[in-house]
PDB file of C-alpha atoms in Angstrom:
ATOM      1  CA  MET A   1     128.993 -71.427  58.565  1.00  0.00           C
ATOM      2  CA  ALA A   2     129.120 -73.151  55.388  1.00  0.00           C
ATOM      3  CA  LEU A   3     125.605 -74.269  55.026  1.00  0.00           C
ATOM      4  CA  LEU A   4     124.191 -70.715  55.639  1.00  0.00           C
ATOM      5  CA  SER A   5     126.586 -69.004  53.018  1.00  0.00           C
ATOM      6  CA  GLY A   6     125.285 -71.074  50.276  1.00  0.00           C
ATOM      7  CA  LEU A   7     121.494 -70.519  51.814  1.00  0.00           C
ATOM      8  CA  THR A   8     122.422 -66.962  51.895  1.00  0.00           C
ATOM      9  CA  LYS A   9     123.813 -67.287  47.985  1.00  0.00           C
ATOM     10  CA  GLN A  10     120.233 -68.979  46.616  1.00  0.00           C
ATOM     11  CA  ILE A  11     118.279 -66.433  48.281  1.00  0.00           C
ATOM     12  CA  GLY A  12     119.919 -63.864  46.426  1.00  0.00           C
ATOM     13  CA  SER A  13     119.380 -66.036  43.073  1.00  0.00           C
ATOM     14  CA  LEU A  14     115.623 -66.097  43.695  1.00  0.00           C
ATOM     15  CA  LYS A  15     116.067 -62.719  44.100  1.00  0.00           C
ATOM     16  CA  GLN A  16     117.321 -61.770  41.384  1.00  0.00           C
ATOM     17  CA  LEU A  17     115.232 -64.565  38.863  1.00  0.00           C
ATOM     18  CA  ARG A  18     112.074 -63.045  40.284  1.00  0.00           C
ATOM     19  CA  LEU A  19     113.617 -59.754  39.180  1.00  0.00           C
ATOM     20  CA  ILE A  20     114.396 -60.676  35.663  1.00  0.00           C
ATOM     21  CA  THR A  21     110.641 -62.449  35.088  1.00  0.00           C
ATOM     22  CA  ILE A  22     109.094 -58.848  36.538  1.00  0.00           C
ATOM     23  CA  PHE A  23     111.029 -56.878  34.286  1.00  0.00           C
ATOM     24  CA  PHE A  24     110.295 -59.546  30.869  1.00  0.00           C
ATOM     25  CA  LEU A  25     106.753 -59.171  32.672  1.00  0.00           C
ATOM     26  CA  PHE A  26     106.593 -55.330  32.685  1.00  0.00           C
ATOM     27  CA  SER A  27     108.522 -55.124  29.347  1.00  0.00           C
ATOM     28  CA  PHE A  28     105.873 -57.844  27.425  1.00  0.00           C
ATOM     29  CA  ILE A  29     102.734 -55.437  29.332  1.00  0.00           C
ATOM     30  CA  VAL A  30     104.339 -52.351  27.659  1.00  0.00           C
ATOM     31  CA  TRP A  31     105.111 -54.054  24.188  1.00  0.00           C
ATOM     32  CA  LEU A  32     101.339 -55.400  24.328  1.00  0.00           C
ATOM     33  CA  SER A  33      99.826 -52.538  24.754  1.00  0.00           C
ATOM     34  CA  SER A  34     102.099 -50.506  22.199  1.00  0.00           C
ATOM     35  CA  LYS A  35     101.009 -52.911  19.429  1.00  0.00           C
ATOM     36  CA  MET A  36      97.037 -52.796  20.962  1.00  0.00           C
ATOM     37  CA  SER A  37      97.239 -49.161  20.595  1.00  0.00           C
ATOM     38  CA  GLU A  38      98.214 -49.601  16.818  1.00  0.00           C
ATOM     39  CA  THR A  39      96.254 -49.359  14.418  1.00  0.00           C
ATOM     40  CA  HIS A  40      95.094 -53.179  12.798  1.00  0.00           C
ATOM     41  CA  THR A  41      92.728 -54.972  10.572  1.00  0.00           C
ATOM     42  CA  ALA A  42      90.341 -57.677  10.825  1.00  0.00           C
ATOM     43  CA  SER A  43      87.309 -59.699  10.642  1.00  0.00           C
ATOM     44  CA  VAL A  44      84.402 -58.197  13.159  1.00  0.00           C
ATOM     45  CA  GLU A  45      80.781 -59.521  13.259  1.00  0.00           C
ATOM     46  CA  ILE A  46      77.978 -57.008  13.720  1.00  0.00           C
ATOM     47  CA  GLN A  47      74.664 -57.843  13.856  1.00  0.00           C
ATOM     48  CA  PHE A  48      71.878 -55.257  12.751  1.00  0.00           C
ATOM     49  CA  ASP A  49      68.816 -54.231  14.204  1.00  0.00           C
ATOM     50  CA  PHE A  50      65.878 -51.758  12.687  1.00  0.00           C
ATOM     51  CA  SER A  51      65.381 -48.181  14.124  1.00  0.00           C
ATOM     52  CA  ASN A  52      62.343 -45.783  13.002  1.00  0.00           C
ATOM     53  CA  GLU A  53      59.665 -48.427  11.631  1.00  0.00           C
ATOM     54  CA  THR A  54      56.590 -46.726  10.046  1.00  0.00           C
ATOM     55  CA  PHE A  55      53.413 -47.721   9.969  1.00  0.00           C
ATOM     56  CA  GLU A  56      53.581 -48.438   6.008  1.00  0.00           C
ATOM     57  CA  ILE A  57      55.661 -51.373   6.904  1.00  0.00           C
ATOM     58  CA  TYR A  58      55.174 -54.574   9.261  1.00  0.00           C
ATOM     59  CA  ARG A  59      57.604 -56.335  10.587  1.00  0.00           C
ATOM     60  CA  THR A  60      57.187 -60.066   9.973  1.00  0.00           C
ATOM     61  CA  ASN A  61      60.143 -61.360  12.307  1.00  0.00           C
ATOM     62  CA  ASN A  62      61.972 -59.765  15.434  1.00  0.00           C
ATOM     63  CA  GLU A  63      65.325 -61.857  14.527  1.00  0.00           C
ATOM     64  CA  VAL A  64      68.653 -60.034  14.697  1.00  0.00           C
ATOM     65  CA  GLN A  65      70.306 -60.032  11.310  1.00  0.00           C
ATOM     66  CA  ALA A  66      74.655 -60.096  11.283  1.00  0.00           C
ATOM     67  CA  THR A  67      77.523 -60.296   8.920  1.00  0.00           C
ATOM     68  CA  ASP A  68      81.076 -59.868   8.583  1.00  0.00           C
ATOM     69  CA  PHE A  69      83.156 -56.843   8.064  1.00  0.00           C
ATOM     70  CA  ILE A  70      86.781 -56.086   7.453  1.00  0.00           C
ATOM     71  CA  VAL A  71      87.407 -53.488   9.658  1.00  0.00           C
ATOM     72  CA  SER A  72      90.443 -51.390  10.659  1.00  0.00           C
ATOM     73  CA  GLY A  73      90.956 -49.806  14.682  1.00  0.00           C
ATOM     74  CA  THR A  74      92.741 -49.945  17.542  1.00  0.00           C
ATOM     75  CA  GLY A  75      93.887 -53.550  19.095  1.00  0.00           C
ATOM     76  CA  PHE A  76      91.824 -52.836  21.908  1.00  0.00           C
ATOM     77  CA  ARG A  77      88.579 -51.515  19.675  1.00  0.00           C
ATOM     78  CA  LEU A  78      89.316 -54.817  17.699  1.00  0.00           C
ATOM     79  CA  LEU A  79      89.420 -57.188  20.719  1.00  0.00           C
ATOM     80  CA  SER A  80      86.659 -55.881  22.466  1.00  0.00           C
ATOM     81  CA  ALA A  81      84.274 -56.162  19.329  1.00  0.00           C
ATOM     82  CA  ARG A  82      85.268 -60.053  18.418  1.00  0.00           C
ATOM     83  CA  LEU A  83      84.589 -60.390  22.426  1.00  0.00           C
ATOM     84  CA  ILE A  84      81.274 -59.056  22.325  1.00  0.00           C
ATOM     85  CA  THR A  85      79.297 -58.350  19.359  1.00  0.00           C
ATOM     86  CA  PRO A  86      78.227 -55.275  18.076  1.00  0.00           C
ATOM     87  CA  THR A  87      74.894 -54.495  17.344  1.00  0.00           C
ATOM     88  CA  VAL A  88      74.255 -51.279  14.732  1.00  0.00           C
ATOM     89  CA  PHE A  89      70.443 -49.880  13.835  1.00  0.00           C
ATOM     90  CA  LEU A  90      69.421 -49.503  10.094  1.00  0.00           C
ATOM     91  CA  SER A  91      67.124 -46.645  10.076  1.00  0.00           C
ATOM     92  CA  MET A  92      64.200 -47.816   7.908  1.00  0.00           C
ATOM     93  CA  SER A  93      63.310 -44.496   6.473  1.00  0.00           C
ATOM     94  CA  ASP A  94      66.792 -45.151   4.811  1.00  0.00           C
ATOM     95  CA  ALA A  95      65.412 -48.879   3.221  1.00  0.00           C
ATOM     96  CA  GLN A  96      65.189 -49.302  -0.461  1.00  0.00           C
ATOM     97  CA  MET A  97      62.325 -50.899  -1.868  1.00  0.00           C
ATOM     98  CA  ASP A  98      61.798 -53.155  -5.130  1.00  0.00           C
ATOM     99  CA  GLY A  99      60.304 -56.312  -6.439  1.00  0.00           C
ATOM    100  CA  GLU A 100      61.989 -58.668  -3.829  1.00  0.00           C
ATOM    101  CA  GLY A 101      61.585 -56.281  -0.813  1.00  0.00           C
ATOM    102  CA  ILE A 102      62.564 -54.276   1.214  1.00  0.00           C
ATOM    103  CA  TYR A 103      66.520 -53.793   2.126  1.00  0.00           C
ATOM    104  CA  PHE A 104      69.512 -51.771   2.659  1.00  0.00           C
ATOM    105  CA  THR A 105      72.697 -51.528   0.021  1.00  0.00           C
ATOM    106  CA  GLN A 106      76.083 -52.439   0.959  1.00  0.00           C
ATOM    107  CA  GLN A 107      76.660 -48.401   1.094  1.00  0.00           C
ATOM    108  CA  ASP A 108      73.817 -48.339   3.657  1.00  0.00           C
ATOM    109  CA  LEU A 109      75.633 -51.481   5.627  1.00  0.00           C
ATOM    110  CA  ILE A 110      78.808 -49.163   5.731  1.00  0.00           C
ATOM    111  CA  SER A 111      77.810 -46.040   6.423  1.00  0.00           C
ATOM    112  CA  ALA A 112      75.489 -47.121   9.022  1.00  0.00           C
ATOM    113  CA  VAL A 113      78.972 -49.257  10.552  1.00  0.00           C
ATOM    114  CA  GLU A 114      80.939 -45.749  10.257  1.00  0.00           C
ATOM    115  CA  SER A 115      78.418 -43.267  11.372  1.00  0.00           C
ATOM    116  CA  HIS A 116      77.777 -45.412  14.758  1.00  0.00           C
ATOM    117  CA  PHE A 117      81.738 -46.564  15.822  1.00  0.00           C
ATOM    118  CA  ARG A 118      82.955 -43.170  14.467  1.00  0.00           C
ATOM    119  CA  ASN A 119      86.486 -42.689  14.569  1.00  0.00           C
ATOM    120  CA  VAL A 120      86.607 -46.136  15.889  1.00  0.00           C
ATOM    121  CA  PHE A 121      86.145 -48.405  12.932  1.00  0.00           C
ATOM    122  CA  ARG A 122      87.064 -48.179   9.450  1.00  0.00           C
ATOM    123  CA  VAL A 123      85.147 -50.468   7.358  1.00  0.00           C
ATOM    124  CA  ASN A 124      88.180 -51.995   4.477  1.00  0.00           C
ATOM    125  CA  GLN A 125      85.474 -54.951   3.105  1.00  0.00           C
ATOM    126  CA  LEU A 126      81.921 -55.875   3.013  1.00  0.00           C
ATOM    127  CA  SER A 127      80.737 -59.028   0.489  1.00  0.00           C
ATOM    128  CA  LEU A 128      77.307 -58.424   1.038  1.00  0.00           C
ATOM    129  CA  LYS A 129      75.854 -56.860  -1.545  1.00  0.00           C
ATOM    130  CA  ARG A 130      72.243 -55.695   0.184  1.00  0.00           C
ATOM    131  CA  LEU A 131      70.800 -56.735   3.349  1.00  0.00           C
ATOM    132  CA  ASP A 132      67.118 -58.492   3.216  1.00  0.00           C
ATOM    133  CA  ALA A 133      64.921 -56.425   5.939  1.00  0.00           C
ATOM    134  CA  PRO A 134      62.186 -58.207   7.408  1.00  0.00           C
ATOM    135  CA  PHE A 135      59.941 -56.135   6.455  1.00  0.00           C
ATOM    136  CA  ILE A 136      56.821 -56.194   4.033  1.00  0.00           C
ATOM    137  CA  GLN A 137      54.552 -53.606   2.654  1.00  0.00           C
ATOM    138  CA  SER A 138      51.386 -53.164   5.464  1.00  0.00           C
ATOM    139  CA  ALA A 139      47.626 -53.562   4.897  1.00  0.00           C
ATOM    140  CA  SER A 140      45.103 -50.909   6.856  1.00  0.00           C
ATOM    141  CA  LYS A 141      41.966 -50.369   7.044  1.00  0.00           C
ATOM    142  CA  ARG A 142      39.279 -48.216   9.615  1.00  0.00           C
ATOM    143  CA  VAL A 143      37.770 -50.321  12.291  1.00  0.00           C
ATOM    144  CA  PRO A 144      35.198 -49.760  15.379  1.00  0.00           C
ATOM    145  CA  VAL A 145      35.987 -49.908  18.870  1.00  0.00           C
ATOM    146  CA  ARG A 146      34.370 -51.855  21.548  1.00  0.00           C
ATOM    147  CA  LEU A 147      34.688 -52.416  24.912  1.00  0.00           C
ATOM    148  CA  ASP A 148      36.363 -55.957  26.235  1.00  0.00           C
ATOM    149  CA  GLN A 149      33.544 -55.991  28.559  1.00  0.00           C
ATOM    150  CA  ASP A 150      30.878 -54.226  29.504  1.00  0.00           C
ATOM    151  CA  LEU A 151      30.590 -51.711  31.951  1.00  0.00           C
ATOM    152  CA  MET A 152      28.329 -53.047  34.732  1.00  0.00           C
ATOM    153  CA  PRO A 153      26.618 -49.904  37.580  1.00  0.00           C
ATOM    154  CA  ALA A 154      26.213 -51.115  41.039  1.00  0.00           C
ATOM    155  CA  ASP A 155      22.580 -51.731  42.797  1.00  0.00           C
ATOM    156  CA  GLY A 156      20.575 -48.739  42.476  1.00  0.00           C
ATOM    157  CA  TYR A 157      22.365 -47.307  39.742  1.00  0.00           C
ATOM    158  CA  ALA A 158      22.043 -47.011  36.111  1.00  0.00           C
ATOM    159  CA  TRP A 159      23.474 -45.398  32.806  1.00  0.00           C
ATOM    160  CA  SER A 160      21.411 -42.340  32.212  1.00  0.00           C
ATOM    161  CA  SER A 161      23.348 -41.038  28.995  1.00  0.00           C
ATOM    162  CA  GLU A 162      24.626 -43.515  25.704  1.00  0.00           C
ATOM    163  CA  ARG A 163      28.360 -44.263  25.798  1.00  0.00           C
ATOM    164  CA  GLN A 164      30.438 -42.238  24.155  1.00  0.00           C
ATOM    165  CA  ILE A 165      34.480 -43.320  22.470  1.00  0.00           C
ATOM    166  CA  VAL A 166      35.885 -40.571  21.075  1.00  0.00           C
ATOM    167  CA  PRO A 167      37.759 -41.935  18.416  1.00  0.00           C
ATOM    168  CA  ASP A 168      35.109 -44.275  17.607  1.00  0.00           C
ATOM    169  CA  SER A 169      37.267 -46.345  15.189  1.00  0.00           C
ATOM    170  CA  LEU A 170      41.162 -46.448  14.659  1.00  0.00           C
ATOM    171  CA  THR A 171      42.965 -47.374  11.718  1.00  0.00           C
ATOM    172  CA  VAL A 172      44.962 -50.488  11.983  1.00  0.00           C
ATOM    173  CA  PHE A 173      47.921 -51.385  10.135  1.00  0.00           C
ATOM    174  CA  GLY A 174      49.714 -54.601   9.703  1.00  0.00           C
ATOM    175  CA  LEU A 175      50.417 -58.402   7.839  1.00  0.00           C
ATOM    176  CA  PRO A 176      47.356 -58.242   4.988  1.00  0.00           C
ATOM    177  CA  SER A 177      46.076 -61.831   5.656  1.00  0.00           C
ATOM    178  CA  GLN A 178      45.516 -60.300   9.512  1.00  0.00           C
ATOM    179  CA  VAL A 179      44.301 -56.968   8.886  1.00  0.00           C
ATOM    180  CA  ASP A 180      41.562 -58.790   6.776  1.00  0.00           C
ATOM    181  CA  THR A 181      40.325 -60.758   9.290  1.00  0.00           C
ATOM    182  CA  LEU A 182      40.371 -57.875  12.109  1.00  0.00           C
ATOM    183  CA  MET A 183      36.654 -56.416  12.580  1.00  0.00           C
ATOM    184  CA  TYR A 184      36.754 -53.897  15.269  1.00  0.00           C
ATOM    185  CA  ALA A 185      39.641 -52.852  18.252  1.00  0.00           C
ATOM    186  CA  LEU A 186      38.848 -54.099  21.559  1.00  0.00           C
ATOM    187  CA  LEU A 187      39.512 -51.595  24.787  1.00  0.00           C
ATOM    188  CA  ASP A 188      40.906 -53.465  27.719  1.00  0.00           C
ATOM    189  CA  GLY A 189      37.894 -52.046  29.916  1.00  0.00           C
ATOM    190  CA  PRO A 190      38.007 -52.854  33.816  1.00  0.00           C
ATOM    191  CA  LYS A 191      36.512 -56.024  34.754  1.00  0.00           C
ATOM    192  CA  ASN A 192      34.723 -57.136  37.526  1.00  0.00           C
ATOM    193  CA  LYS A 193      33.846 -54.180  38.727  1.00  0.00           C
ATOM    194  CA  MET A 194      30.361 -52.076  39.748  1.00  0.00           C
ATOM    195  CA  PHE A 195      30.227 -48.630  39.403  1.00  0.00           C
ATOM    196  CA  ASN A 196      28.271 -45.747  41.025  1.00  0.00           C
ATOM    197  CA  THR A 197      29.960 -42.605  39.505  1.00  0.00           C
ATOM    198  CA  SER A 198      30.026 -41.754  35.961  1.00  0.00           C
ATOM    199  CA  PHE A 199      33.130 -42.892  34.133  1.00  0.00           C
ATOM    200  CA  ASP A 200      35.333 -41.022  32.502  1.00  0.00           C
ATOM    201  CA  GLN A 201      38.662 -42.773  31.173  1.00  0.00           C
ATOM    202  CA  LYS A 202      40.808 -43.553  28.622  1.00  0.00           C
ATOM    203  CA  LEU A 203      41.101 -46.915  27.698  1.00  0.00           C
ATOM    204  CA  ALA A 204      44.033 -49.029  25.726  1.00  0.00           C
ATOM    205  CA  VAL A 205      43.575 -51.616  22.688  1.00  0.00           C
ATOM    206  CA  THR A 206      44.097 -54.799  24.019  1.00  0.00           C
ATOM    207  CA  THR A 207      47.902 -55.983  24.593  1.00  0.00           C
ATOM    208  CA  ASP A 208      47.768 -58.758  22.651  1.00  0.00           C
ATOM    209  CA  LEU A 209      46.080 -56.554  19.643  1.00  0.00           C
ATOM    210  CA  GLN A 210      49.088 -54.037  20.449  1.00  0.00           C
ATOM    211  CA  SER A 211      51.497 -56.546  20.037  1.00  0.00           C
ATOM    212  CA  ASN A 212      50.402 -57.846  16.408  1.00  0.00           C
ATOM    213  CA  PHE A 213      49.252 -54.718  15.034  1.00  0.00           C
ATOM    214  CA  LYS A 214      49.899 -51.002  14.563  1.00  0.00           C
ATOM    215  CA  TRP A 215      47.689 -48.586  15.689  1.00  0.00           C
ATOM    216  CA  SER A 216      46.700 -44.785  14.366  1.00  0.00           C
ATOM    217  CA  GLN A 217      46.555 -44.551  18.281  1.00  0.00           C
ATOM    218  CA  THR A 218      46.283 -46.977  20.543  1.00  0.00           C
ATOM    219  CA  LYS A 219      44.237 -45.092  23.752  1.00  0.00           C
ATOM    220  CA  VAL A 220      40.528 -43.480  23.201  1.00  0.00           C
ATOM    221  CA  HIS A 221      38.496 -41.832  25.528  1.00  0.00           C
ATOM    222  CA  VAL A 222      35.542 -43.480  27.169  1.00  0.00           C
ATOM    223  CA  THR A 223      32.735 -41.328  29.127  1.00  0.00           C
ATOM    224  CA  GLN A 224      28.971 -42.588  30.200  1.00  0.00           C
ATOM    225  CA  ASN A 225      26.914 -40.880  32.724  1.00  0.00           C
ATOM    226  CA  ILE A 226      25.670 -42.882  35.758  1.00  0.00           C
ATOM    227  CA  SER A 227      22.735 -42.002  37.924  1.00  0.00           C
ATOM    228  CA  ARG A 228      21.064 -43.244  40.724  1.00  0.00           C
ATOM    229  CA  TYR A 229      17.860 -44.900  40.088  1.00  0.00           C
ATOM    230  CA  THR A 230      14.933 -46.428  41.174  1.00  0.00           C
ATOM    231  CA  GLN A 231      12.293 -49.043  40.040  1.00  0.00           C
ATOM    232  CA  VAL A 232       8.079 -47.516  39.263  1.00  0.00           C
ATOM    233  CA  GLU A 233       5.793 -49.708  37.524  1.00  0.00           C
ATOM    234  CA  LEU A 234       3.010 -48.263  35.482  1.00  0.00           C
ATOM    235  CA  ARG A 235      -0.622 -49.769  33.719  1.00  0.00           C
ATOM    236  CA  LEU A 236      -0.196 -48.464  29.915  1.00  0.00           C
ATOM    237  CA  PRO A 237      -2.059 -48.814  26.882  1.00  0.00           C
ATOM    238  CA  VAL A 238      -0.983 -50.077  23.975  1.00  0.00           C
ATOM    239  CA  GLU A 239      -1.424 -48.158  20.384  1.00  0.00           C
ATOM    240  CA  VAL A 240      -1.467 -49.841  17.025  1.00  0.00           C
ATOM    241  CA  ILE A 241       0.705 -47.719  15.455  1.00  0.00           C
ATOM    242  CA  ASP A 242      -0.287 -46.682  11.481  1.00  0.00           C
ATOM    243  CA  SER A 243      -2.879 -49.015  11.124  1.00  0.00           C
ATOM    244  CA  ASP A 244      -5.686 -48.675   8.424  1.00  0.00           C
ATOM    245  CA  GLU A 245      -8.595 -46.030   9.651  1.00  0.00           C
ATOM    246  CA  LYS A 246     -10.664 -48.583   7.584  1.00  0.00           C
ATOM    247  CA  VAL A 247      -9.387 -51.618   9.818  1.00  0.00           C
ATOM    248  CA  ASP A 248     -10.227 -51.546  13.052  1.00  0.00           C
ATOM    249  CA  VAL A 249      -7.945 -53.539  15.494  1.00  0.00           C
ATOM    250  CA  SER A 250      -8.605 -55.361  19.002  1.00  0.00           C
ATOM    251  CA  LEU A 251      -5.666 -56.086  21.071  1.00  0.00           C
ATOM    252  CA  ILE A 252      -5.749 -58.848  23.901  1.00  0.00           C
ATOM    253  CA  PRO A 253      -4.482 -57.732  26.352  1.00  0.00           C
ATOM    254  CA  ALA A 254      -5.079 -54.038  25.293  1.00  0.00           C
ATOM    255  CA  PHE A 255      -2.775 -53.581  28.645  1.00  0.00           C
ATOM    256  CA  VAL A 256       0.697 -54.189  29.694  1.00  0.00           C
ATOM    257  CA  LEU A 257       2.833 -54.094  32.962  1.00  0.00           C
ATOM    258  CA  VAL A 258       5.928 -51.545  32.346  1.00  0.00           C
ATOM    259  CA  ASN A 259       9.044 -51.741  34.625  1.00  0.00           C
ATOM    260  CA  LEU A 260      11.261 -48.814  34.526  1.00  0.00           C
ATOM    261  CA  ARG A 261      14.480 -47.219  35.926  1.00  0.00           C
ATOM    262  CA  VAL A 262      13.791 -43.690  37.033  1.00  0.00           C
ATOM    263  CA  PRO A 263      16.227 -41.020  38.506  1.00  0.00           C
ATOM    264  CA  ILE A 264      15.367 -40.417  42.253  1.00  0.00           C
ATOM    265  CA  GLU A 265      15.097 -36.940  41.417  1.00  0.00           C
ATOM    266  CA  ARG A 266      12.135 -37.360  38.729  1.00  0.00           C
ATOM    267  CA  VAL A 267      10.038 -40.460  40.160  1.00  0.00           C
ATOM    268  CA  ARG A 268       7.556 -37.717  41.243  1.00  0.00           C
ATOM    269  CA  GLN A 269       7.503 -36.267  37.525  1.00  0.00           C
ATOM    270  CA  ILE A 270       6.451 -39.923  36.318  1.00  0.00           C
ATOM    271  CA  GLU A 271       3.194 -39.589  34.319  1.00  0.00           C
ATOM    272  CA  PRO A 272       1.250 -41.715  31.926  1.00  0.00           C
ATOM    273  CA  SER A 273       1.291 -39.428  29.253  1.00  0.00           C
ATOM    274  CA  GLN A 274       4.818 -38.794  29.118  1.00  0.00           C
ATOM    275  CA  PHE A 275       5.013 -42.960  27.262  1.00  0.00           C
ATOM    276  CA  VAL A 276       3.661 -44.010  24.238  1.00  0.00           C
ATOM    277  CA  LEU A 277       3.041 -48.270  24.197  1.00  0.00           C
ATOM    278  CA  GLY A 278       2.865 -49.469  20.333  1.00  0.00           C
ATOM    279  CA  CYS A 279       2.791 -52.498  17.820  1.00  0.00           C
ATOM    280  CA  ARG A 280       2.929 -52.748  14.435  1.00  0.00           C
ATOM    281  CA  LEU A 281       0.470 -54.493  11.742  1.00  0.00           C
ATOM    282  CA  PRO A 282       2.840 -57.596   9.923  1.00  0.00           C
ATOM    283  CA  SER A 283       2.686 -57.816   6.366  1.00  0.00           C
ATOM    284  CA  ASP A 284       2.651 -61.459   6.913  1.00  0.00           C
ATOM    285  CA  THR A 285      -1.094 -61.996   7.785  1.00  0.00           C
ATOM    286  CA  THR A 286      -0.855 -65.153   9.504  1.00  0.00           C
ATOM    287  CA  ALA A 287       1.051 -63.820  12.384  1.00  0.00           C
ATOM    288  CA  GLU A 288      -1.239 -64.141  15.734  1.00  0.00           C
ATOM    289  CA  TYR A 289       0.960 -61.737  17.705  1.00  0.00           C
ATOM    290  CA  LEU A 290       2.940 -58.349  17.373  1.00  0.00           C
ATOM    291  CA  GLU A 291       5.744 -56.825  19.099  1.00  0.00           C
ATOM    292  CA  VAL A 292       4.873 -53.962  22.069  1.00  0.00           C
ATOM    293  CA  ASN A 293       7.554 -51.438  22.459  1.00  0.00           C
ATOM    294  CA  PHE A 294       8.088 -47.781  23.293  1.00  0.00           C
ATOM    295  CA  GLU A 295       6.823 -45.421  20.691  1.00  0.00           C
ATOM    296  CA  LYS A 296       7.706 -42.799  22.595  1.00  0.00           C
ATOM    297  CA  ILE A 297       9.342 -42.752  26.168  1.00  0.00           C
ATOM    298  CA  PRO A 298      12.051 -39.695  28.181  1.00  0.00           C
ATOM    299  CA  GLU A 299      15.304 -39.943  27.438  1.00  0.00           C
ATOM    300  CA  ASP A 300      16.711 -40.974  31.169  1.00  0.00           C
ATOM    301  CA  ILE A 301      14.032 -43.110  32.101  1.00  0.00           C
ATOM    302  CA  MET A 302      15.634 -47.254  31.268  1.00  0.00           C
ATOM    303  CA  VAL A 303      13.116 -49.867  30.545  1.00  0.00           C
ATOM    304  CA  LYS A 304      13.658 -52.699  32.478  1.00  0.00           C
ATOM    305  CA  ASP A 305      10.658 -55.145  31.178  1.00  0.00           C
ATOM    306  CA  ILE A 306       7.484 -55.344  29.661  1.00  0.00           C
ATOM    307  CA  THR A 307       4.630 -57.522  30.503  1.00  0.00           C
ATOM    308  CA  PRO A 308       3.815 -59.012  28.018  1.00  0.00           C
ATOM    309  CA  LYS A 309       5.562 -58.184  25.136  1.00  0.00           C
ATOM    310  CA  GLN A 310       3.873 -59.771  22.878  1.00  0.00           C
ATOM    311  CA  VAL A 311      -0.544 -59.053  22.610  1.00  0.00           C
ATOM    312  CA  ARG A 312      -3.067 -60.708  20.311  1.00  0.00           C
ATOM    313  CA  TYR A 313      -4.668 -58.939  18.195  1.00  0.00           C
ATOM    314  CA  PHE A 314      -8.214 -59.144  16.087  1.00  0.00           C
ATOM    315  CA  LEU A 315      -8.979 -57.909  12.651  1.00  0.00           C
ATOM    316  CA  ASP A 316     -13.056 -55.896  13.445  1.00  0.00           C
TER     317      ASP A 316
END
């Protein structure tokens, strides 16, 4: 019985100790919550990034800049800011510029922080007088638009119109040394595809150019008509164009074979009179051969080959 009585007393003591521990722990939590809800002052590191970038400026790097602020706020807010560094965005429309570059004043930084943490933090002190932004003045110029890879028609088809790119040139902005070397805007066109229908798409500037430069717009409208074609061979005479009437010129051969791509619906309408093949006398009288080219040809007919492409000439 004595043993049982002693054990009962020990259990009672443990219960009292547990109650005392819970009481002190609860009291500490209440006290800590009360203190953390009060306003305190502490140093907080704040990161700055940038927004509302314009075409007139070029970003030299993407590094986030940070600086320390002495701020006032509740203990909970300060603890959260100390554990996870907050990021505040600075609008480039508020930036200043002088001979040293583009920057933000001390007041700009304080205003941005207090606006971001409205009714949460109040800035008491900031030793930094200015924050230099990683931007410089952009260079700009107008460059023509080109396709990364030519559009290829499928077998039995050919392009029946000139390619139209609207707009045919774009304004590029960026680092002066890079802009000076850029000669055209390259479009990321379809690759390894053969077309049997007309092309009508909006194509974007290639990703590498978009990552290194800013553009007045990144997409342009590209169109080109296509038709079903077949091949037609004609034997046509060659004329001497703009020759002196007092000089007789003999050509060898006087006829050449031309291989044409003709829309299927036009095959029965093709006549030799629709074509004029010509060559021009050179200023260099030592030349023995003249280049043969079409002086007249219907717009929807494509030249595949001319045989021969040069003819010999003799002055009579």
